[in-house]
Coordinates of C-alpha atoms (C1' of nucleotides) in Angstrom, one line a residue:
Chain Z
X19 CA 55.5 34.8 -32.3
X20 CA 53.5 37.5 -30.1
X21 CA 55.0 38.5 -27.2
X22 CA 51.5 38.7 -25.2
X23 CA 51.5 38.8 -21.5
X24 CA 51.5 35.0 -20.0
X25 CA 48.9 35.3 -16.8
X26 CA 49.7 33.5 -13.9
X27 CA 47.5 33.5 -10.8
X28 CA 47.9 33.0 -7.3
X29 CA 48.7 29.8 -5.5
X30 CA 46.0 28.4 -3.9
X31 CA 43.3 25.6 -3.5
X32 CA 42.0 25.7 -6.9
X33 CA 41.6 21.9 -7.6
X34 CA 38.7 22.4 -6.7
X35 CA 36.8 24.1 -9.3
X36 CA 39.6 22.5 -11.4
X37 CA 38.0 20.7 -15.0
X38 CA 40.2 17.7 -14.8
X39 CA 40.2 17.3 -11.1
X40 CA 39.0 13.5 -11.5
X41 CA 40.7 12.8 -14.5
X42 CA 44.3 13.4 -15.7
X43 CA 47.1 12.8 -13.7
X44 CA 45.6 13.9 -10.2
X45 CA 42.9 11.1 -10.3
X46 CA 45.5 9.2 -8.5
X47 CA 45.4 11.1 -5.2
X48 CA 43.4 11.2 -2.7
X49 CA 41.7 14.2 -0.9
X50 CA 44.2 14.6 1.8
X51 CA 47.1 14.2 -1.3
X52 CA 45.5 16.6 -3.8
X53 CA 45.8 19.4 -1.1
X54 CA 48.9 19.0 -0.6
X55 CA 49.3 18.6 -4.4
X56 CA 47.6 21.9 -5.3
X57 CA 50.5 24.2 -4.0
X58 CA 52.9 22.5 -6.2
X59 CA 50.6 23.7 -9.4
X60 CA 49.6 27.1 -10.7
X61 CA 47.5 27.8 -13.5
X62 CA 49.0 29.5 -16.2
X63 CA 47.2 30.9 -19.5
X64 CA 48.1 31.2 -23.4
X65 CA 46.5 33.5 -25.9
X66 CA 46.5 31.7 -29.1
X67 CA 49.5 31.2 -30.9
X68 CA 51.5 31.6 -27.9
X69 CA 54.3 28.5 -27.4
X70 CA 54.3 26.6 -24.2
X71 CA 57.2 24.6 -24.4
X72 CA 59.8 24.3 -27.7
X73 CA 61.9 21.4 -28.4
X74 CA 65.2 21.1 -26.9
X75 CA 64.2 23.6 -24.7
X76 CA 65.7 22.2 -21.1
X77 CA 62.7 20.8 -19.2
X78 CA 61.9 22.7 -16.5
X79 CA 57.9 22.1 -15.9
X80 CA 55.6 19.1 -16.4
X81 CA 52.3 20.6 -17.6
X82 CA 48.4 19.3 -17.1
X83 CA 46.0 20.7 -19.9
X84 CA 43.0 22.0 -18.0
X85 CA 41.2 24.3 -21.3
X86 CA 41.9 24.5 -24.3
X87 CA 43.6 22.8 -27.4
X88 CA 47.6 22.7 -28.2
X89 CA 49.6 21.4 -31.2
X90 CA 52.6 19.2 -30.1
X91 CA 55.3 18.9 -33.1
X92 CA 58.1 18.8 -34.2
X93 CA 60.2 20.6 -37.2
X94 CA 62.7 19.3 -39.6
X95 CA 65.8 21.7 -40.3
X96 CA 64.6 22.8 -43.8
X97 CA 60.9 24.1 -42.1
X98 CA 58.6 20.6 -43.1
X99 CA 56.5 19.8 -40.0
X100 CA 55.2 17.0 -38.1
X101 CA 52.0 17.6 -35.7
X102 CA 53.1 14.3 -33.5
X103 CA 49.8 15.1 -31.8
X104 CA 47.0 17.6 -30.5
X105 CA 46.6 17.8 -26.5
X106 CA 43.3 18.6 -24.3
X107 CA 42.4 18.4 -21.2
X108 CA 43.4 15.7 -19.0
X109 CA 46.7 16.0 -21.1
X110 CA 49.7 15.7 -19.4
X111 CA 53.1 17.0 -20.9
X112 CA 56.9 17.3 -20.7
X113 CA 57.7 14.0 -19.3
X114 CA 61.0 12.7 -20.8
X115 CA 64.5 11.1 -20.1
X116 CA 67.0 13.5 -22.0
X117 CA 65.7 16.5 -19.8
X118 CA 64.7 18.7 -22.7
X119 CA 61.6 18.9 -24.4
X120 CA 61.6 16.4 -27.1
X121 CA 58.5 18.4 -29.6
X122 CA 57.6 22.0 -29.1
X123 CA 53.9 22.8 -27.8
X124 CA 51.7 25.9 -29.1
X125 CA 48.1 26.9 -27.9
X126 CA 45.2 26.9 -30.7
X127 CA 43.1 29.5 -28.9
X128 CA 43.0 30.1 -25.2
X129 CA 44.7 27.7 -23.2
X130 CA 44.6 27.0 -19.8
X131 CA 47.7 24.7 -18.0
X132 CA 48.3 23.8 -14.7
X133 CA 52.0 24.8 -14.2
X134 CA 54.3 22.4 -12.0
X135 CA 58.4 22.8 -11.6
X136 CA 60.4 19.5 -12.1
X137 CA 62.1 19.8 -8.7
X138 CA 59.3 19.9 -6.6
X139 CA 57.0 17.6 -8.7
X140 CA 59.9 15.3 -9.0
X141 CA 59.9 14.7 -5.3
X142 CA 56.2 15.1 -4.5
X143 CA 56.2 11.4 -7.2
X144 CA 59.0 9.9 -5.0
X145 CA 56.7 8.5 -2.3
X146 CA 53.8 8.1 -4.6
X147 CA 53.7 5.2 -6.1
X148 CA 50.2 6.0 -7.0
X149 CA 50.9 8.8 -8.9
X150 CA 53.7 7.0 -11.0
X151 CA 51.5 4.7 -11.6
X152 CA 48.8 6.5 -13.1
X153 CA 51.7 8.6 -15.1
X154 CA 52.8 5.3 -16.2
X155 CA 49.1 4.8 -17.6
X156 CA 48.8 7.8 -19.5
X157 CA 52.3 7.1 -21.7
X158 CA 51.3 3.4 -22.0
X159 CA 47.9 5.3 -23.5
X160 CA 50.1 7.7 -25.6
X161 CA 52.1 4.6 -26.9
X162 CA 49.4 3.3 -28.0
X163 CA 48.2 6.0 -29.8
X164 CA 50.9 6.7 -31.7
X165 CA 51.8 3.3 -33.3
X166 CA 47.8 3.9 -34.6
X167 CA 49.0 7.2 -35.9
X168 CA 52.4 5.7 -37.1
X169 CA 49.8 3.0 -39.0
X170 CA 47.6 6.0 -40.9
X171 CA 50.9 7.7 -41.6
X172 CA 52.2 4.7 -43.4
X173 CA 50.0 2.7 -44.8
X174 CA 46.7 4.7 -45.6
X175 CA 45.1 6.8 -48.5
X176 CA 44.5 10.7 -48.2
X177 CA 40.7 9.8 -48.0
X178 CA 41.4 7.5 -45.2
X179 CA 43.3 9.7 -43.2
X180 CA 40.8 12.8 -43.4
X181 CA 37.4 10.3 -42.5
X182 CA 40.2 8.7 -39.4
X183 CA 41.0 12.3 -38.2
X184 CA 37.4 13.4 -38.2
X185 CA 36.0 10.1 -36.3
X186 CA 38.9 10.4 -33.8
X187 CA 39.1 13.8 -33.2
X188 CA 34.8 13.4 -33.0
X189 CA 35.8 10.6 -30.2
X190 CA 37.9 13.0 -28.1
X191 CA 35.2 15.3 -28.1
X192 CA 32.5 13.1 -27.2
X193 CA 34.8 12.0 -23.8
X194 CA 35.0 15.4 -23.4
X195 CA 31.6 17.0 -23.8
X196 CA 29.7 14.4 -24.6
X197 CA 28.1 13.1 -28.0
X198 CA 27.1 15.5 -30.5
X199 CA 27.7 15.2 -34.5
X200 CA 29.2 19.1 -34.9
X201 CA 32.9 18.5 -34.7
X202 CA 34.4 22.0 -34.2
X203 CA 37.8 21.9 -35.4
X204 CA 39.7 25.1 -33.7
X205 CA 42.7 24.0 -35.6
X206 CA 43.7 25.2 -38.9
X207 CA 44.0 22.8 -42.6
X208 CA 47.5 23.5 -42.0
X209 CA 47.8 21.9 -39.1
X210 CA 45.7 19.1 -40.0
X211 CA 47.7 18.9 -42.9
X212 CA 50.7 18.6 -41.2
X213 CA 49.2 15.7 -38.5
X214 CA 48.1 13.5 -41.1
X215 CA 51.5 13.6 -43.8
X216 CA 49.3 15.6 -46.0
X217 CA 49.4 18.8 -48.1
X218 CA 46.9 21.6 -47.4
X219 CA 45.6 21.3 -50.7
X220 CA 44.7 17.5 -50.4
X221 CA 42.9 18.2 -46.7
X222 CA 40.7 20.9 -48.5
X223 CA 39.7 19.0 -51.5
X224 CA 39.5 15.3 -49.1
X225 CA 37.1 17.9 -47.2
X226 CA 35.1 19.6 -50.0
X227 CA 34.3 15.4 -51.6
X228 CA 33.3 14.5 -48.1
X229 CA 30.5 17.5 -48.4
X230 CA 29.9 16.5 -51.9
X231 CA 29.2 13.0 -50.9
X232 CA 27.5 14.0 -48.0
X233 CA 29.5 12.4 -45.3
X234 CA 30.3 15.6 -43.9
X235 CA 28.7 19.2 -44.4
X236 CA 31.7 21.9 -43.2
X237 CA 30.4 24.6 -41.1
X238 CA 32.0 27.6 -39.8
X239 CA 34.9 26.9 -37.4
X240 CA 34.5 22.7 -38.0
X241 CA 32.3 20.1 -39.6
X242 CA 29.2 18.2 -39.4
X243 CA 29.3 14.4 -39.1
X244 CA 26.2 13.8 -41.4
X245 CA 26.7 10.4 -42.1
X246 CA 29.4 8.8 -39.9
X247 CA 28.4 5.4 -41.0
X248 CA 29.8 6.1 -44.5
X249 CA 32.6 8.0 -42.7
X250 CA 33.5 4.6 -40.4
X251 CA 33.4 2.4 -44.3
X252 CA 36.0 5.6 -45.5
X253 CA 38.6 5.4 -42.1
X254 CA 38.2 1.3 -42.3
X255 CA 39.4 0.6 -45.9
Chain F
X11 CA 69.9 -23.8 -36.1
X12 CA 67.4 -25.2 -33.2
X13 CA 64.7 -27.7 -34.8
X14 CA 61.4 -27.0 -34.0
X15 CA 58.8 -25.2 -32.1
X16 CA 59.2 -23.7 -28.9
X17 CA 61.5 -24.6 -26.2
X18 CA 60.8 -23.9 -22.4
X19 CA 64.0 -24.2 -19.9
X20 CA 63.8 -25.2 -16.7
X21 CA 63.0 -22.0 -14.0
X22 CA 66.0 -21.6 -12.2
X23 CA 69.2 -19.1 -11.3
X24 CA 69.8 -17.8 -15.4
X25 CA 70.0 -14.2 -14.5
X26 CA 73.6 -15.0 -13.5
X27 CA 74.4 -15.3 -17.3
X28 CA 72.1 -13.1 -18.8
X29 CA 72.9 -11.3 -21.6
X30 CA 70.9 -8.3 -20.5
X31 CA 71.4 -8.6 -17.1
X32 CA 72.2 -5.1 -16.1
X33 CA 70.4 -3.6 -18.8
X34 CA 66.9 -4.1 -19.8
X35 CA 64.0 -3.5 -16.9
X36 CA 66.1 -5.8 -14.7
X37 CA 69.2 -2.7 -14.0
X38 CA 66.4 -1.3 -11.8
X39 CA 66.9 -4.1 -9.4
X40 CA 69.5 -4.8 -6.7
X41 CA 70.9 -8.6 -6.2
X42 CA 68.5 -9.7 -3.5
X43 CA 65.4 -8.9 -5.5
X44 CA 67.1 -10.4 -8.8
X45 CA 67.3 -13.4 -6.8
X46 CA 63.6 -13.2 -6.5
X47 CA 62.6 -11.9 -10.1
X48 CA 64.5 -14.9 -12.0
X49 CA 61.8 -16.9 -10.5
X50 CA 59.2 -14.9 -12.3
X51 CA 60.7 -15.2 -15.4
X52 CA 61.3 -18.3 -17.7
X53 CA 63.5 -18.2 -21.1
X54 CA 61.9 -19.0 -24.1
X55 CA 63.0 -19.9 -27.4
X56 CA 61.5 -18.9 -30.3
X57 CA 62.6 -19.7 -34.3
X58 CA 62.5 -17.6 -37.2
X59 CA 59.3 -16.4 -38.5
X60 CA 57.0 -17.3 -35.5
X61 CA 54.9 -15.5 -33.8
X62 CA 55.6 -14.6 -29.7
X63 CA 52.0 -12.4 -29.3
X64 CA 49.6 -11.5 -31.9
X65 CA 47.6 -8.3 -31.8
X66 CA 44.0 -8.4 -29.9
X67 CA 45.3 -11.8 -28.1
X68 CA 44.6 -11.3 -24.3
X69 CA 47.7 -10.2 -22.8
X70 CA 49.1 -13.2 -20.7
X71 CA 52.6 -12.4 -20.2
X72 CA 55.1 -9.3 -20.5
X73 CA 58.7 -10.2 -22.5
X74 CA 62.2 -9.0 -22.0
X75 CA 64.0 -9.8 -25.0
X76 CA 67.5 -11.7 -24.6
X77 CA 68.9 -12.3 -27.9
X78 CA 67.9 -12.2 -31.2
X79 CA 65.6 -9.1 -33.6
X80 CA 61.6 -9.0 -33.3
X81 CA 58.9 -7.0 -36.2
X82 CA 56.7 -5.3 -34.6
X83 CA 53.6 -4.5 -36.4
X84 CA 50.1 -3.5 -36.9
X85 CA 47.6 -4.9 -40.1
X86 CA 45.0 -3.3 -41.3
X87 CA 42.1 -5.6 -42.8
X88 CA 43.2 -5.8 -46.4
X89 CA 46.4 -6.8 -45.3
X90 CA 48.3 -3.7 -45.0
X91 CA 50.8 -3.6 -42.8
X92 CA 52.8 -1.1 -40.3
X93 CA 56.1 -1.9 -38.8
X94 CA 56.2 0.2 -35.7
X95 CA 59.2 -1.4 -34.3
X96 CA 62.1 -3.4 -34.3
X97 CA 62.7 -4.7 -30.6
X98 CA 66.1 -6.1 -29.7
X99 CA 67.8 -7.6 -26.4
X100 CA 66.4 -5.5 -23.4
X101 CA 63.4 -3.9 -25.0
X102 CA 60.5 -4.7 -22.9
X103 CA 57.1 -6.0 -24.4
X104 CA 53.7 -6.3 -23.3
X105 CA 52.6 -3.1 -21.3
X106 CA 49.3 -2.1 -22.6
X107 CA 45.8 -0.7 -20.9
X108 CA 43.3 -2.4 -22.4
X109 CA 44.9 -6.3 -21.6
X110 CA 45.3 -7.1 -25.2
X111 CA 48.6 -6.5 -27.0
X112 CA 48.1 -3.9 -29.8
X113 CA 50.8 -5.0 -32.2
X114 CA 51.7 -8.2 -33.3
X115 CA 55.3 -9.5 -32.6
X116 CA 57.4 -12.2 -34.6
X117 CA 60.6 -13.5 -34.4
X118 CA 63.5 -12.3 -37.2
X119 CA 65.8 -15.6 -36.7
X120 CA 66.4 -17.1 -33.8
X121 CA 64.9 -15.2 -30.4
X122 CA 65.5 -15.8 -27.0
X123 CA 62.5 -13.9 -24.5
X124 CA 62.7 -13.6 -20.4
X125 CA 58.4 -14.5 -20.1
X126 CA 56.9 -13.6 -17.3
X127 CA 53.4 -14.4 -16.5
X128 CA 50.9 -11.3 -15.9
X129 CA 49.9 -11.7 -12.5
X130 CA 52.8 -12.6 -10.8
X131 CA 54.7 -9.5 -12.3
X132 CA 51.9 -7.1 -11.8
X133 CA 52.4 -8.3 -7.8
X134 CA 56.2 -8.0 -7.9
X135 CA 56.1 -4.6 -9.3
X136 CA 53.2 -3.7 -6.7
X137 CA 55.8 -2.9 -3.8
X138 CA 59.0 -2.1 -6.2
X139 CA 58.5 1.4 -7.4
X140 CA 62.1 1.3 -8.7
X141 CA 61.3 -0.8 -11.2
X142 CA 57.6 1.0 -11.9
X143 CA 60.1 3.8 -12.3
X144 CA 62.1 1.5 -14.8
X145 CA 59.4 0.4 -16.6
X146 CA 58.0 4.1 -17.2
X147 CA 61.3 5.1 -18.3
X148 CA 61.6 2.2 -20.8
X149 CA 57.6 3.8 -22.4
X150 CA 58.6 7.0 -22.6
X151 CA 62.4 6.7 -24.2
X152 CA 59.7 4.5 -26.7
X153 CA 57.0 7.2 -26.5
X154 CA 60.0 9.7 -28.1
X155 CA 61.1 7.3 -30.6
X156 CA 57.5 6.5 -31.5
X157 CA 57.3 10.4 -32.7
X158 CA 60.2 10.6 -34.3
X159 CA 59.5 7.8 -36.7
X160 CA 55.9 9.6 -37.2
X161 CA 57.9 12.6 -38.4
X162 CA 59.9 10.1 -41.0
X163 CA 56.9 8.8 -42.2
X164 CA 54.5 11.6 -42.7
X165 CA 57.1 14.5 -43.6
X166 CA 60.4 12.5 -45.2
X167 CA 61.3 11.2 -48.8
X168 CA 62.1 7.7 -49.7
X169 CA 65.6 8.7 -50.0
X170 CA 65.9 10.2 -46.8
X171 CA 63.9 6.8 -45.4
X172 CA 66.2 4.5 -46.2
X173 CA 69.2 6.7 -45.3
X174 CA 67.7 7.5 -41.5
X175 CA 66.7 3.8 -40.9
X176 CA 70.3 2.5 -42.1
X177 CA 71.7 5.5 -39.6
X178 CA 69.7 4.2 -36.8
X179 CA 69.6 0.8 -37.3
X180 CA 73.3 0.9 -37.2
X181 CA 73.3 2.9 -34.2
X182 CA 71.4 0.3 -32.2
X183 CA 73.3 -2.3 -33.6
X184 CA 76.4 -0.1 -31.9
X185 CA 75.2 0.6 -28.5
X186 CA 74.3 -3.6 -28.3
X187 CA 77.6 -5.2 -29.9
X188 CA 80.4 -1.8 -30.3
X189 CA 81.2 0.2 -33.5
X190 CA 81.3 -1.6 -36.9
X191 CA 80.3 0.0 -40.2
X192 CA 79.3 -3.8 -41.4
X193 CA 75.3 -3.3 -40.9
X194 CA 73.6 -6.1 -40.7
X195 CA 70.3 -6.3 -41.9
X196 CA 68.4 -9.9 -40.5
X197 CA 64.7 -8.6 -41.8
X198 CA 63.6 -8.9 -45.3
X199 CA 63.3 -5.6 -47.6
X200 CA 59.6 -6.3 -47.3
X201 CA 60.0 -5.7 -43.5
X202 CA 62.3 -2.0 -43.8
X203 CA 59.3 -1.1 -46.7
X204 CA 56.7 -1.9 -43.5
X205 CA 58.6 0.3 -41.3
X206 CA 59.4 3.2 -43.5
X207 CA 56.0 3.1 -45.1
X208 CA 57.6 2.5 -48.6
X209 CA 57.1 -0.6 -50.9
X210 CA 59.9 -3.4 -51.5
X211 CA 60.6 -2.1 -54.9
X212 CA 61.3 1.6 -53.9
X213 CA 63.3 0.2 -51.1
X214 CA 65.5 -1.7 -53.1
X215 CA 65.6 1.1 -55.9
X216 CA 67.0 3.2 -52.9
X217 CA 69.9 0.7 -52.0
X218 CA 70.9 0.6 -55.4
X219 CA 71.2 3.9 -55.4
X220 CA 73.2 4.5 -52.7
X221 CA 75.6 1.9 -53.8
X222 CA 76.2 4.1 -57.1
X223 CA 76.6 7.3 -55.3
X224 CA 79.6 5.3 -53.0
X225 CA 77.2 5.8 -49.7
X226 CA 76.7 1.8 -49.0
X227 CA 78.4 -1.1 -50.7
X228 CA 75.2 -4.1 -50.2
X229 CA 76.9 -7.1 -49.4
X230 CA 75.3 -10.2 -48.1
X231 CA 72.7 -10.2 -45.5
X232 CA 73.5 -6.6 -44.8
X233 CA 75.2 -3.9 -45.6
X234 CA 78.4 -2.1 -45.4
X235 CA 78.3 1.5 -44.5
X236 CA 81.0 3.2 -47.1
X237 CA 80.6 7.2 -46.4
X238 CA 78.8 7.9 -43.0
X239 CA 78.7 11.5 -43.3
X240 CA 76.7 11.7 -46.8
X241 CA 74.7 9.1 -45.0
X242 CA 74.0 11.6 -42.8
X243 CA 73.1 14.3 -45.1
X244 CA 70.9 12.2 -47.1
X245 CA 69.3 11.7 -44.0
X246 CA 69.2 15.1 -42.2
X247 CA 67.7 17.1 -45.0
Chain C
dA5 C1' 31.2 49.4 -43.9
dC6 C1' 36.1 49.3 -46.0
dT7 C1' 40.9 47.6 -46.4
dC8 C1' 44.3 44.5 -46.3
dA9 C1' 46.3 40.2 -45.0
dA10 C1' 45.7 35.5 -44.2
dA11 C1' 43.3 31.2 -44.8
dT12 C1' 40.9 28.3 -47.8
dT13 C1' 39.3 26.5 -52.0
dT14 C1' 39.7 25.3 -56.7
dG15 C1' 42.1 24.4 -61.1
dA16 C1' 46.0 22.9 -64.0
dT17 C1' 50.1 20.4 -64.2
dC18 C1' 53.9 17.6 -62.5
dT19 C1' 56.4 14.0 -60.2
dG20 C1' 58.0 10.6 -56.6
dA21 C1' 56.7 6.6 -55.4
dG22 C1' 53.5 2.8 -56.6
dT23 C1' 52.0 -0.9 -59.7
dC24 C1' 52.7 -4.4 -62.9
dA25 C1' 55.8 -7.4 -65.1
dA26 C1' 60.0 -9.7 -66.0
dT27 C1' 64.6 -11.2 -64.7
dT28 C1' 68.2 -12.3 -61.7
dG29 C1' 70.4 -14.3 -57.8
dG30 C1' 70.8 -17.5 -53.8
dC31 C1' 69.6 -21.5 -51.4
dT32 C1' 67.8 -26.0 -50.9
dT33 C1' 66.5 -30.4 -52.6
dT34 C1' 67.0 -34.1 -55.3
Chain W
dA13 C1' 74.4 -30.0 -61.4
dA14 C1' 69.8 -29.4 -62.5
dA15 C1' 65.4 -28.0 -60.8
dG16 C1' 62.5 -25.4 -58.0
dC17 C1' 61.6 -21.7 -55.0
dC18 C1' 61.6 -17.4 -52.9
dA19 C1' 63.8 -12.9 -52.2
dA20 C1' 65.6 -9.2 -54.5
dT21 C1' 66.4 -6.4 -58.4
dT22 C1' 65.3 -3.9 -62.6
dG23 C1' 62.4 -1.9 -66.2
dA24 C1' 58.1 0.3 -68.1
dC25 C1' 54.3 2.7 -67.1
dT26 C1' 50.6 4.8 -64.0
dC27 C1' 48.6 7.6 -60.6
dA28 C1' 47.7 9.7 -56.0
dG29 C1' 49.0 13.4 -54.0
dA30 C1' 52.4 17.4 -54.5
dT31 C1' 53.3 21.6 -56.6
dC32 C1' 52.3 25.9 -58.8
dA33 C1' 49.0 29.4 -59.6
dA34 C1' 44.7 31.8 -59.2
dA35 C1' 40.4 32.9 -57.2
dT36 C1' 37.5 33.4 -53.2
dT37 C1' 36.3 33.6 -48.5
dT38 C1' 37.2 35.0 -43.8
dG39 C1' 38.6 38.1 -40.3
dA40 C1' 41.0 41.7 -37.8
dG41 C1' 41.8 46.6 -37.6
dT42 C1' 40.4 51.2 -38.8

DNA sequence: ACTCAAATTTGATCTGAGTCAATTGGCTTT
DNA sequence: AAAGCCAATTGACTCAGATCAAATTTGAGT
């Protein structure tokens, strides 16, 4: 990996220009709270490629996407991969119980975090139930997630997977930056590969029939949805 | 074996006896508010092969579960099905966003739950952060199992399948009732085949297999686990 | 624009696990 | 103890997706 410089700015009261202020995990507090809250955070950036957290590293920070997309996996010993997820923002990371990370984290081009130590964040929780709460939420909302993704990993066909991918990855995006039916897809067909239990070589040929049937038309740096009726009929089996 | 359909005991002081007593979401709790929670909760008996909650039902009540194995699983319309999830005495079941349960669970044999109704718990917990705290703990120890089972089903081989759910199976079995390399094994092999994303036949192939090779002798209802450590490399990889 | 390396696509072939089809074994009922 | 039933095993064959092997496209650096 790159050694390139990791950027870290000032402390400060940057919530409030902050992407995610409303969502993610600070949609809990109040005004009063999330000023207090702000001097617990820093935002830190990643050039691409650049690891944020690796597994069984010792957890020392909790992190908030704000920018940006990451690949969370995990590796087994002889080099196969899992992607066990992609995060954006509203994303919150490094919660666990064994006090080391538990999948490693990279950044597909520029990422934005907002940095906070375990300590501190630990104790700011304590007397917020609120906060715990919401937390709470967003790993109930992860749960659920992956048992779907456990489901497509073992029970569904390669064409399946590719059409669910799209339409979900499509969804994110749409709660993100509203509706539109160009699906950029900043990560590679290895890494898709490796989210959906596929090879490279399946992802690119599932992708070149979707064109050919025209479900999909692939476009520099993603696809176009062209037809996400047929898509829906190809992800519902 | 119990006779027929579902038996409700009297509400009352059970926590006393509990099998999971000081495990389970209830170890968050001190004896004065035990006192208190045993009123929420009612035990209720369920036989083999019915159903406690199915998927999409409204959610009406969470579950701790007392004695006895649950399947845990997700069906796609043409009937395939996903495992994601054996639960045994003090997992907790229920939590979910939307207020429908997003997996179906059925009793394996004879199962004894802790019910509690919705509301009432949703009030309890309201001013009890320690067991908010309990409860989050409880998702996210899930949330890390959750990805390591995506791992064995998009990246591992049906040999290594069998040998990892044998491995942890036995491990659960462990932690609940102390070492014993007799595994026993109360679901079907049509049930291990839903959770390792495998079909009966290769599942069985594998046990014969590893009952040549001197790794498992299969005796009745379970099986017995012969050479641990080439377990364990079948497993790792 | 030119070079080289990496990512992607495409083609040919192989194989692990699925499918289809009997058989076997264990229980339960009569 | 015979019959019936369901779960599990075993065997023969198939196939979806993996593997191996080139092209081809893309992109960063000069």
């Amino acid at each position: 990996m790159k050694p390139s410089v990791v950027t870290i700015e000032p402390n400060g009261h940057f919530c409030d220009d902050c992407a995610v202020r409303g969502a993610a995990v600070c949609s809990s507090l109040d005004a009063a709270e999330l000023r207090e809250f702000e001097h617990l955070g820093r935002r830190v950036h990643f050039d691409s490629g650049e690891t944020v957290f690796s597994e069984e590293d010792i957890t020392t920070s909790f992190y908030n996407v704000l920018e940006g997309v990451m690949r969370l996996y995990k590796l087994l010993s002889d080099g196969r991969r899992q992607i066990v997820g992609f995060a954006l923002p509203g994303d919150f990371l490094g919660m666990n119980l064994s006090g080391r990370h538990n999948f490693s984290a990279d950044a597909i081009g520029a990422v934005t975090v907002c940095q906070f130590a375990k300590a501190p964040f630990g104790r700011f929780i304590e007397d917020r139930p609120q906060l715990l709460r919401r937390i709470n939420e967003l790993a109930i909302r992860e749960l659920s997630q992956a048992r779907d993704h456990m489901v497509l990993l073992g029970r569904r066909s390669a064409d399946e997977k590719v059409a669910t991918f799209l339409l979900g990855w499509r969804e994110r995006l749409v709660a993100l930056k509203g509706l539109s039916d160009t699906v950029p897809l900043p990560m590679s067909r290895q890494d898709i590969a490796d989210y959906l239990g596929l090879t490279i070589e399946t992802v690119s040929r599932t992708f070149t029939k979707l064109e050919r049937h025209g479900v999909i038309e692939i476009i520099h740096g993603g696809i176009s949805l062209l037809d996400p009726a047929r898509a829906e009929a190809l992800a519902a089996a």
